[in-house]
GROMACS .gro file of C-alpha atoms in nm:
model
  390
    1UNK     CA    1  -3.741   1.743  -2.871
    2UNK     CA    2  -3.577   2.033  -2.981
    3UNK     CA    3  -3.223   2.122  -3.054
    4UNK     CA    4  -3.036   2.362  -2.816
    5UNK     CA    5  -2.704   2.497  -2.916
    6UNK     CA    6  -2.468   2.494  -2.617
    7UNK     CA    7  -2.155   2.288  -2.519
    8UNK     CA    8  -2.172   1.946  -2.348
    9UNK     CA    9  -1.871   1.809  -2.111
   10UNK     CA   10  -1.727   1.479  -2.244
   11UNK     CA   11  -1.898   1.264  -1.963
   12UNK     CA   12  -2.237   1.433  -2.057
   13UNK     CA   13  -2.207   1.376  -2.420
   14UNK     CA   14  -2.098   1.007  -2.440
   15UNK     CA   15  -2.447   0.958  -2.220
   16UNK     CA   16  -2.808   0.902  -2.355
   17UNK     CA   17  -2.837   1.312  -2.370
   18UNK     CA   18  -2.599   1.294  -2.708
   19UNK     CA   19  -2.918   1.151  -2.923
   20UNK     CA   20  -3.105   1.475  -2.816
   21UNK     CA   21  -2.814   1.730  -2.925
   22UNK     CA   22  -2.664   1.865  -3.248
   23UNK     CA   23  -2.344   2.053  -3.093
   24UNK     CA   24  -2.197   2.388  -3.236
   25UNK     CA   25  -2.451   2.367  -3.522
   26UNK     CA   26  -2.791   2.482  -3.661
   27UNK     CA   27  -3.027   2.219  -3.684
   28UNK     CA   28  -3.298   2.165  -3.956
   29UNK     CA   29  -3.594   1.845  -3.950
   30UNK     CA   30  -3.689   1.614  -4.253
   31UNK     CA   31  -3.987   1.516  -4.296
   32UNK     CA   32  -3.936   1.216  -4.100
   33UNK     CA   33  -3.865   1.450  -3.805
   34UNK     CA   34  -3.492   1.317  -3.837
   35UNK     CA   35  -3.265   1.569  -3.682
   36UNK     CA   36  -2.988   1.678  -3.957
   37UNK     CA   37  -2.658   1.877  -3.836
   38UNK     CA   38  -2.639   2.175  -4.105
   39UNK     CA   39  -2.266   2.341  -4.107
   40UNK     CA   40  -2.203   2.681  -4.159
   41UNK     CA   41  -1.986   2.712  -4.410
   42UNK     CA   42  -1.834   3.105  -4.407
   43UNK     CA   43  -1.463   2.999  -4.449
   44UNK     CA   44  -1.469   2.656  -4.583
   45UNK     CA   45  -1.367   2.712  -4.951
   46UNK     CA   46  -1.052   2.946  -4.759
   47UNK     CA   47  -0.967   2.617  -4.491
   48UNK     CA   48  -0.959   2.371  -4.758
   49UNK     CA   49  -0.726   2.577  -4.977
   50UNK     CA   50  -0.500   2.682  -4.699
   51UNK     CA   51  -0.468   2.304  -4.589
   52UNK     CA   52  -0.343   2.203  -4.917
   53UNK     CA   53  -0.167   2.522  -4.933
   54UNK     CA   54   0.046   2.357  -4.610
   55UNK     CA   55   0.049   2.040  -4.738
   56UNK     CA   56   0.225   2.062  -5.061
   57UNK     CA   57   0.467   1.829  -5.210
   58UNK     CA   58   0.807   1.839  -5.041
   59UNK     CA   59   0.696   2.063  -4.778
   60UNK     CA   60   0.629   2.074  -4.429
   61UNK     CA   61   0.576   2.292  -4.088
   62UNK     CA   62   0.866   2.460  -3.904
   63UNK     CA   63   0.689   2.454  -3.554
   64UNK     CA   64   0.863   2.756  -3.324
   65UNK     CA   65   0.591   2.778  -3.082
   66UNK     CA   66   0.730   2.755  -2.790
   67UNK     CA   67   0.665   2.982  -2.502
   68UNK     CA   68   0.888   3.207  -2.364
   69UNK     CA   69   0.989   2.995  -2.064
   70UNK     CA   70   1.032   2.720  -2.315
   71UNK     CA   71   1.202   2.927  -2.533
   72UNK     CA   72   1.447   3.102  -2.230
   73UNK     CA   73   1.523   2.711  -2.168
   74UNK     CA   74   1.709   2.697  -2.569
   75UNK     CA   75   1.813   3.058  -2.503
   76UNK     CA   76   1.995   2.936  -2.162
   77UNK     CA   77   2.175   2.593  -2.354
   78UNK     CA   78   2.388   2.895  -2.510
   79UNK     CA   79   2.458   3.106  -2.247
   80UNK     CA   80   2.175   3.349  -2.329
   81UNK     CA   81   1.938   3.565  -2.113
   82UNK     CA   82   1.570   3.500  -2.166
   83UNK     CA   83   1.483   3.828  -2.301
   84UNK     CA   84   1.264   3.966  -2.522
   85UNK     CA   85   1.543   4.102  -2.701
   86UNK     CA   86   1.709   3.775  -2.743
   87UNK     CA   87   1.378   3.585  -2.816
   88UNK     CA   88   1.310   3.852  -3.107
   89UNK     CA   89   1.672   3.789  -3.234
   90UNK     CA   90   1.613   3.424  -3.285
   91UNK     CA   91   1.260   3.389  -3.397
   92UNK     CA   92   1.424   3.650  -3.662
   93UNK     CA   93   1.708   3.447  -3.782
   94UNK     CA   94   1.431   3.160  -3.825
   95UNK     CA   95   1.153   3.344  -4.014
   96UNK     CA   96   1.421   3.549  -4.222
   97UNK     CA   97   1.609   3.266  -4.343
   98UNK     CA   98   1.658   3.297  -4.687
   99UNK     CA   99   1.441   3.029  -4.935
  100UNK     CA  100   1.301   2.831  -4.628
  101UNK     CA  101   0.988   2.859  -4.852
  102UNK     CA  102   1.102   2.577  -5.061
  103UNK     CA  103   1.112   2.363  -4.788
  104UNK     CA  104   0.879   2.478  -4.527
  105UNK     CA  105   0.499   2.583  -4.613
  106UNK     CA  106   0.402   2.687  -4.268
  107UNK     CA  107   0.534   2.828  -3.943
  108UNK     CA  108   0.346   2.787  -3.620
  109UNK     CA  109   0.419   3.119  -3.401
  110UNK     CA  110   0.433   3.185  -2.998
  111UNK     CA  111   0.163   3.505  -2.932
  112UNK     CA  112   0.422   3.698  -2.904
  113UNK     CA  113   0.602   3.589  -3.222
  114UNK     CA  114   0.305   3.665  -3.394
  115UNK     CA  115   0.244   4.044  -3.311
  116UNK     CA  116   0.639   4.076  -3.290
  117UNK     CA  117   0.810   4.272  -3.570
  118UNK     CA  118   1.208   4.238  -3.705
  119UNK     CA  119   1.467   4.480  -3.594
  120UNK     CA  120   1.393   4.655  -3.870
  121UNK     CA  121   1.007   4.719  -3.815
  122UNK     CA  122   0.858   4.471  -4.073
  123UNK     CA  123   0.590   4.249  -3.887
  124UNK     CA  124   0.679   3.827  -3.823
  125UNK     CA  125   0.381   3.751  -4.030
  126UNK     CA  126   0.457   3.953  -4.341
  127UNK     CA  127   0.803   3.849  -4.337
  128UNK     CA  128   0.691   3.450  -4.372
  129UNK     CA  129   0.410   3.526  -4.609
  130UNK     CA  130   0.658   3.717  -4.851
  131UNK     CA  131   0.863   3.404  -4.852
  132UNK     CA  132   0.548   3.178  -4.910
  133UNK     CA  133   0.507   3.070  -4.554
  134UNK     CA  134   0.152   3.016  -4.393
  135UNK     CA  135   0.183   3.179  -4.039
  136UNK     CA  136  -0.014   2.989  -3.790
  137UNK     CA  137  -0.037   3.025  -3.363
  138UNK     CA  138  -0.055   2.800  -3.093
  139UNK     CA  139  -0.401   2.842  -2.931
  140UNK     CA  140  -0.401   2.592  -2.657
  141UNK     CA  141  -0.336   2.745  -2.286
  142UNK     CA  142  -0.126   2.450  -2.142
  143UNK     CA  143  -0.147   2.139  -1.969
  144UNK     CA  144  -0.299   2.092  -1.618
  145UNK     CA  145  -0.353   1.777  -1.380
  146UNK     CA  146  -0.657   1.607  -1.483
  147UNK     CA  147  -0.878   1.586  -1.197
  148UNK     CA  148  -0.965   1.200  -1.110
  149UNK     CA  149  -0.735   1.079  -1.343
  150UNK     CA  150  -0.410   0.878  -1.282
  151UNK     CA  151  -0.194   1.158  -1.268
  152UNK     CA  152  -0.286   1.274  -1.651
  153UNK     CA  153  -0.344   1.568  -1.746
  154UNK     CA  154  -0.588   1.778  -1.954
  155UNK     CA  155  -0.562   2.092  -2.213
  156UNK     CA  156  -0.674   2.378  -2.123
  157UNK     CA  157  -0.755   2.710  -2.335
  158UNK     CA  158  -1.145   2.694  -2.491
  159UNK     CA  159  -1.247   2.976  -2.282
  160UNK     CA  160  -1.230   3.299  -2.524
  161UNK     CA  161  -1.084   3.053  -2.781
  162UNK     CA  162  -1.360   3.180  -3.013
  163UNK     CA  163  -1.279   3.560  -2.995
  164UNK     CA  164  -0.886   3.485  -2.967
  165UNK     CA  165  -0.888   3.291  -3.327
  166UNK     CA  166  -1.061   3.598  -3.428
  167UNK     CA  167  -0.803   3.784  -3.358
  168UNK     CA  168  -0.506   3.579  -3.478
  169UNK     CA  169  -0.694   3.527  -3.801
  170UNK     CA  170  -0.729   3.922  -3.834
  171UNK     CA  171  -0.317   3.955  -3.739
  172UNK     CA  172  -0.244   3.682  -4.028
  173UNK     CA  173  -0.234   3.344  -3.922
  174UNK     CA  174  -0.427   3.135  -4.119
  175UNK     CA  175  -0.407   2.765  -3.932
  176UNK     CA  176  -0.377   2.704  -3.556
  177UNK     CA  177  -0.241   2.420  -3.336
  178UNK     CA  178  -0.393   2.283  -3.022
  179UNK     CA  179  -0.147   2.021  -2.786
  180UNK     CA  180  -0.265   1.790  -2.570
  181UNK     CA  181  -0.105   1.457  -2.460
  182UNK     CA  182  -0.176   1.099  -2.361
  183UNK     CA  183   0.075   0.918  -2.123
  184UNK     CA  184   0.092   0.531  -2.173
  185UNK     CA  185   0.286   0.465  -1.799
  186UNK     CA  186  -0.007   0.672  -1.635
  187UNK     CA  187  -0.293   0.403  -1.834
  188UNK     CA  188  -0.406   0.590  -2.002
  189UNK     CA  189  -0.772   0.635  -1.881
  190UNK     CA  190  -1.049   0.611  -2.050
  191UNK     CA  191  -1.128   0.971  -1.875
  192UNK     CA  192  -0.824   1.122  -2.039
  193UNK     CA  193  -0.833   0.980  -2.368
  194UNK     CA  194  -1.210   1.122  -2.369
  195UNK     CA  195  -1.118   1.470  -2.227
  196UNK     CA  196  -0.794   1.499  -2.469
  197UNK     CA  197  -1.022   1.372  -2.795
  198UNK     CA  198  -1.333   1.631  -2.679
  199UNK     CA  199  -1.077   1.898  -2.628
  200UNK     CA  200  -0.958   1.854  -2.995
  201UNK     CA  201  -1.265   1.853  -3.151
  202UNK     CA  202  -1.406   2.214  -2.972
  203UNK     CA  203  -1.063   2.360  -3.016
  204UNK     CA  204  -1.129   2.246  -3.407
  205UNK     CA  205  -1.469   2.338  -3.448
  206UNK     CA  206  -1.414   2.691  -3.255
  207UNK     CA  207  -1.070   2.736  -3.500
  208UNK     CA  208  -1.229   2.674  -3.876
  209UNK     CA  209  -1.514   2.888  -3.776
  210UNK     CA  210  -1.320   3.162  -3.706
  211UNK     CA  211  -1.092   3.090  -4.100
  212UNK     CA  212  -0.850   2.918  -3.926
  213UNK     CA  213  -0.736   2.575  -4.054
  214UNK     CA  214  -0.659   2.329  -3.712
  215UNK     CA  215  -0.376   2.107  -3.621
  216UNK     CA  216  -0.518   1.853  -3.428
  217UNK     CA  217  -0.273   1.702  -3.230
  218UNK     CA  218  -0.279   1.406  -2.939
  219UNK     CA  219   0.068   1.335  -2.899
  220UNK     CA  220   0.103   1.020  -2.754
  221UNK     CA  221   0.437   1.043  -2.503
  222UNK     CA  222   0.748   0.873  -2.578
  223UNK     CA  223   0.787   0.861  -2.134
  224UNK     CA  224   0.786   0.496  -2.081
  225UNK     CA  225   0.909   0.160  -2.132
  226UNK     CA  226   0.684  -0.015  -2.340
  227UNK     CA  227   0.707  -0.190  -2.674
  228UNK     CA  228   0.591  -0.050  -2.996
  229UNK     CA  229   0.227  -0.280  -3.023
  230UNK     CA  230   0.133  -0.139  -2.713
  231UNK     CA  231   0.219   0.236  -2.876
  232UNK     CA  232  -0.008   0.119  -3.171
  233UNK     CA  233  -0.274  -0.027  -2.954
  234UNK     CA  234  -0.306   0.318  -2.741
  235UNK     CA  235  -0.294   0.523  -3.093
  236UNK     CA  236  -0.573   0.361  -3.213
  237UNK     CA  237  -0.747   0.356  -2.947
  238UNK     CA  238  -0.704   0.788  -2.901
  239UNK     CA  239  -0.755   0.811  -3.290
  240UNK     CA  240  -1.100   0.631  -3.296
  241UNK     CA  241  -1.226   0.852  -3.037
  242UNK     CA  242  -1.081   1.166  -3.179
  243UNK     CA  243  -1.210   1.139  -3.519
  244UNK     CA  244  -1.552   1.063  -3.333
  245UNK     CA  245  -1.601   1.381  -3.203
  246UNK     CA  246  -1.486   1.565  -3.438
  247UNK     CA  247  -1.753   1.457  -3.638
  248UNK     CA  248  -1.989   1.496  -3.372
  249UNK     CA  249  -1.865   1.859  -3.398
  250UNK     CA  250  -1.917   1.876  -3.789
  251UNK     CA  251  -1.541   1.948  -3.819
  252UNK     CA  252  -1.457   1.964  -4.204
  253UNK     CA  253  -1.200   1.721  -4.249
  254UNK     CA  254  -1.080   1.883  -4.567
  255UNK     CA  255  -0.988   2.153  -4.368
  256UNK     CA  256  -0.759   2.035  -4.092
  257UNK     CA  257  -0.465   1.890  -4.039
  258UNK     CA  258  -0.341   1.624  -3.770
  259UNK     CA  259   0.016   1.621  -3.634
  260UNK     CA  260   0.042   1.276  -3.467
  261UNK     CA  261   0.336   1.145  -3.309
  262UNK     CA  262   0.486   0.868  -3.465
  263UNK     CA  263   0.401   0.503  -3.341
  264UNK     CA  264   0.764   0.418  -3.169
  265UNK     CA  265   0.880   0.183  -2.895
  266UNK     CA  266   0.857   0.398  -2.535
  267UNK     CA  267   1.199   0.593  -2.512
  268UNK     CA  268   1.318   0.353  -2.224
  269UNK     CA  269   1.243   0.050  -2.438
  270UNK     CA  270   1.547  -0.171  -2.517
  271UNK     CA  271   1.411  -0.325  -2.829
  272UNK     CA  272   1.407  -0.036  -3.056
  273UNK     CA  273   1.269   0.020  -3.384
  274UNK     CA  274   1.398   0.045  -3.701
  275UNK     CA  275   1.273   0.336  -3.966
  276UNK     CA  276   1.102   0.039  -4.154
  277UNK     CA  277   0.938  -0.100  -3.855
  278UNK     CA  278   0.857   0.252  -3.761
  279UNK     CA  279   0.668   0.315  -4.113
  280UNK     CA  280   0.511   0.018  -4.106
  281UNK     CA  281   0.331   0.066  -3.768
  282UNK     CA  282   0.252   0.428  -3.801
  283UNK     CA  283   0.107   0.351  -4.125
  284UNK     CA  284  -0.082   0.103  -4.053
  285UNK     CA  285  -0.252   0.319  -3.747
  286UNK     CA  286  -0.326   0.615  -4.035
  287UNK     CA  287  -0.482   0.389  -4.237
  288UNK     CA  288  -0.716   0.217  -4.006
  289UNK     CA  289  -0.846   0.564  -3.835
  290UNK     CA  290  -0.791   0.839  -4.070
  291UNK     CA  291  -1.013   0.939  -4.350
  292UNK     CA  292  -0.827   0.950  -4.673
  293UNK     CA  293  -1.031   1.312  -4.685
  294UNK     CA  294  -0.796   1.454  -4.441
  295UNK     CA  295  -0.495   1.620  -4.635
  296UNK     CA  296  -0.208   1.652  -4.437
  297UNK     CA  297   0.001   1.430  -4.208
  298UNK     CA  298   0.237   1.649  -4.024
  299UNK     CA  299   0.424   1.421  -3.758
  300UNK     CA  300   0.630   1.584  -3.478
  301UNK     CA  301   0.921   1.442  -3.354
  302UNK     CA  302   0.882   1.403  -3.007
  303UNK     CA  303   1.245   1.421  -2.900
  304UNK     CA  304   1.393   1.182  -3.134
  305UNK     CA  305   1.718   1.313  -3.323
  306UNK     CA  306   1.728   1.539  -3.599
  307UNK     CA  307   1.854   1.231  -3.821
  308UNK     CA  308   1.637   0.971  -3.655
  309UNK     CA  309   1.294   1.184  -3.715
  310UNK     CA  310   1.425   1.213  -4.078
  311UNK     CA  311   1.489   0.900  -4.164
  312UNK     CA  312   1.108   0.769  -4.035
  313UNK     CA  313   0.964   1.013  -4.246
  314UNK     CA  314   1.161   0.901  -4.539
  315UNK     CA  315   1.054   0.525  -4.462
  316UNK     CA  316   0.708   0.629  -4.453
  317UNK     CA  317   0.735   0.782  -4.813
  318UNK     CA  318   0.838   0.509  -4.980
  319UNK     CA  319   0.542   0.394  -5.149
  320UNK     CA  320   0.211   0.639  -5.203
  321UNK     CA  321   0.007   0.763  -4.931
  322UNK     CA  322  -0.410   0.911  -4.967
  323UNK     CA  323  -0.246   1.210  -4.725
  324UNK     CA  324   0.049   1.394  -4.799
  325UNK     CA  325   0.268   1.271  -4.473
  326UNK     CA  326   0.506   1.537  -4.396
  327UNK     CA  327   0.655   1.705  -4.086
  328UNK     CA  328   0.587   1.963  -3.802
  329UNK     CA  329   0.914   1.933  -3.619
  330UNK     CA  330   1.072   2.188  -3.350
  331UNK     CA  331   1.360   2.063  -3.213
  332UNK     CA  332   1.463   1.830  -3.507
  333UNK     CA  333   1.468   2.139  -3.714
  334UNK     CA  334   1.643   2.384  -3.445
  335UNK     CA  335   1.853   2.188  -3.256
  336UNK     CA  336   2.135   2.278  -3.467
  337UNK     CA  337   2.003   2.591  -3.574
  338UNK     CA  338   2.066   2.704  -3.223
  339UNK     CA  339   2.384   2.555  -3.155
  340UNK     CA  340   2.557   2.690  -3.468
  341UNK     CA  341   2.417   3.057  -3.401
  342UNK     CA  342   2.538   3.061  -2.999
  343UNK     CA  343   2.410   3.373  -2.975
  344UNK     CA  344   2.629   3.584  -3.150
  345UNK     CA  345   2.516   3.810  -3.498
  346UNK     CA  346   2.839   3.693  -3.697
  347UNK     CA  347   2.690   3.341  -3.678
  348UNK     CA  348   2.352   3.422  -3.818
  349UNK     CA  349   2.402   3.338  -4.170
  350UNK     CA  350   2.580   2.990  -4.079
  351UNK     CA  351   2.276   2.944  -3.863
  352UNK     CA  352   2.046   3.022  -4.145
  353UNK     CA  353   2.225   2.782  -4.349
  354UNK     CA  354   2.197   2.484  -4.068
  355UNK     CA  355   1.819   2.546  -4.112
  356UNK     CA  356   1.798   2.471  -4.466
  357UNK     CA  357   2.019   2.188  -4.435
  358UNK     CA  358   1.774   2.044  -4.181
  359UNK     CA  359   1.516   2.160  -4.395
  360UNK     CA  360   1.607   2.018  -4.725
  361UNK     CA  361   1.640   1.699  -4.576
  362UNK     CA  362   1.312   1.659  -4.479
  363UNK     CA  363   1.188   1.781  -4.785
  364UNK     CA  364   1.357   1.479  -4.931
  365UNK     CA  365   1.205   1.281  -4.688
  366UNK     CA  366   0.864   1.348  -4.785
  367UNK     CA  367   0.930   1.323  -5.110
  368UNK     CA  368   1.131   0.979  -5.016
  369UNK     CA  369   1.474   1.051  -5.168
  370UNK     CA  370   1.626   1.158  -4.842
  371UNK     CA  371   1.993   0.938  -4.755
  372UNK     CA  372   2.153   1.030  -4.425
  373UNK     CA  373   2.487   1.024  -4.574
  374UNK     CA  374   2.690   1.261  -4.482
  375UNK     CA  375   2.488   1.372  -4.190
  376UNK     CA  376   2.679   1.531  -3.895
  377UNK     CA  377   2.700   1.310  -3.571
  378UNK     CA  378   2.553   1.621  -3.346
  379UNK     CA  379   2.251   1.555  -3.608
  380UNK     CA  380   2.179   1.194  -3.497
  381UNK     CA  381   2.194   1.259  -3.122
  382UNK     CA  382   1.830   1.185  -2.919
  383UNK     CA  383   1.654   1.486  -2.759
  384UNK     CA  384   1.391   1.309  -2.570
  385UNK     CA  385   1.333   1.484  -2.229
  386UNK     CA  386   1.131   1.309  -1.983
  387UNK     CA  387   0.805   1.488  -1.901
  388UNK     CA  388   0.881   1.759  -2.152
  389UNK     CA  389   0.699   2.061  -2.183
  390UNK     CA  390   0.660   2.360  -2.380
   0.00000   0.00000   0.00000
């Protein structure tokens, strides 16, 4: 039979019918008549660099991707309107901070962020790549209920995905980041594990052929009270099948990079976990699903404290890793950020500098040298939100 180039739903292509098809790529026959998946390769000498680019040694990703209702939510904790305005000021103070480049090696922008320019006309984009920051754009178009699911949901946003990283790629961003989530109290189903890991690997597929180096991330909720093996067992499980598809999709795993959250006890848990315990689970998941191939680790933080997301970073550096395992944090880098600022242009510069300080401390941590001595106690307080979305 021949080879047809189309896409397949997730039910369709775990059937029979996913011997017959070679997805998203040209197809060429042995002479066996064995079917072989050929890859077109236009930006993969580009990906590769820009993922190493990213994830270089004491370095990680400042993620400021919210929307603008998420982003009129932190604007509102300091008495600010959500406007425009006011969104421009702060996504200013954060890309002009001065020598964030030594810490951070990429910046994942809002839309808007990306085609946004400083107060004083230069564009987002140039300002991070004169201070030798990658700019990269959330892609994904949201969450949604997951029909026939146990109250799940699904990510949305591979319609026009192909022409949109296009775009984005022609504006300056050079890696991409695609959200989707997998709730432990809601099962989760084998429907929404396959949905969230088929998602990924189209989103992925569409992104690096387009130049554009992909964050995959399943972030697997913190909602819940279960115990840390029964985090690990769902990881697994959602890493196994991700990592399958994206094969299936002839993803290049030299060019991507995952941001995985890290294997903890549910937030509602009363045994918790200590940074040690943490490493030692989270590693353990990496190393039974991910391909030593795959060059960056970039965890998110998922709502635990500034201090707490530090210090299980810094555990998890303490002895060499095939990846370089850094960090892709939002609020663990800005919740201070914002509260220092308040708002107010005379506070910029002390802003700036509560930044680096996050920063610089997990640059340590990737590096392993990082000691939470001398941390403030505003830094150590949790941020996990029930249900949280951005």
């Amino acid at each position: 039979m021949s080879c047809t180039k189309f896409d397949l739903g997730p039910s369709e292509f775990v059937g029979k019918v996913a011997k017959q098809f070679a997805v998203a790529a040209p197809t060429v026959k042995s002479q066996n008549a064995a079917v072989i998946s050929v890859r077109a390769a236009g930006y993969d000498e580009e990906l590769v660099k820009t993922a190493k680019t990213i994830a270089s040694p004491g370095r990680g990703i400042l993620a400021m991707d919210e929307s603008n209702a998420t982003c009129g939510l932190r604007l509102a904790s300091i008495g600010l309107e959500n406007t425009e305005v006011n969104r421009q000021a702060y996504r200013q103070l954060l890309v002009g901070t001065p020598g964030l480049g030594e810490y951070v090696s990429g910046a994942i922008l809002f839309e808007e962020t990306l085609y946004q320019s400083t107060t004083d006309g230069s564009k987002m984009v140039d300002v991070l790549s004169q201070g030798g920051i990658v700019p990269g754009i959330k892609v994904d178009k949201g969450l949604v209920p997951l029909a026939g699911s146990n109250n799940e949901s699904w990510c949305q946003g591979l319609d026009g995905l192909a022409s949109r990283t296009a775009a984005y790629y022609k504006q300056g961003a050079r890696f991409a980041k695609w959200r989707t989530v997998i709730s432990i109290p809601n099962g989760p189903s084998e429907l929404a594990v396959t949905e969230a890991a088929w998602g990924l690997a189209r989103y992925a597929a569409i992104s690096q052929d387009n130049g554009l180096v992909p964050i995959v991330e399943p972030e697997i909720l913190l909602d819940g009270s279960h115990g840390i093996d029964r985090t690990l067992e769902v990881a697994q499980k959602v890493w196994s099948k991700v990592f399958f598809f994206l094969a299936e999709n002839n993803v290049l795993f030299e060019g991507i990079l995952l941001k995985p959250s890290m294997v903890t006890p549910g937030a509602e848990c009363p045994e918790r976990a200590t940074p040690e315990k943490v490493a030692e689970y989270t590693l353990s998941l990496l190393k039974r699903r991910v391909p030593p191939s795959v060059p960056g680790i970039m965890f998110l933080s998922g709502g635990q404290s500034e201090v707490e997301a530090t210090l299980n970073l810094n555990a998890m550096n303490q002895s060499p890793n095939p990846w370089h395992v850094s960090f892709s944090y939002a609020r663990a880098l800005q919740n201070s950020v914002l509260k220092t600022w308040k708002g107010q242009p005379e506070n910029v510069e002390a802003a700036q500098k509560a930044l680096l300080v996050r920063a610089k401390a997990n640059s340590l941590a990737q590096l392993g040298k990082y000691s939470a001595e001398g941390e403030a106690e505003e830094a150590k307080k949790g941020m996990f939100v029930k249900g949280y979305t951005y």
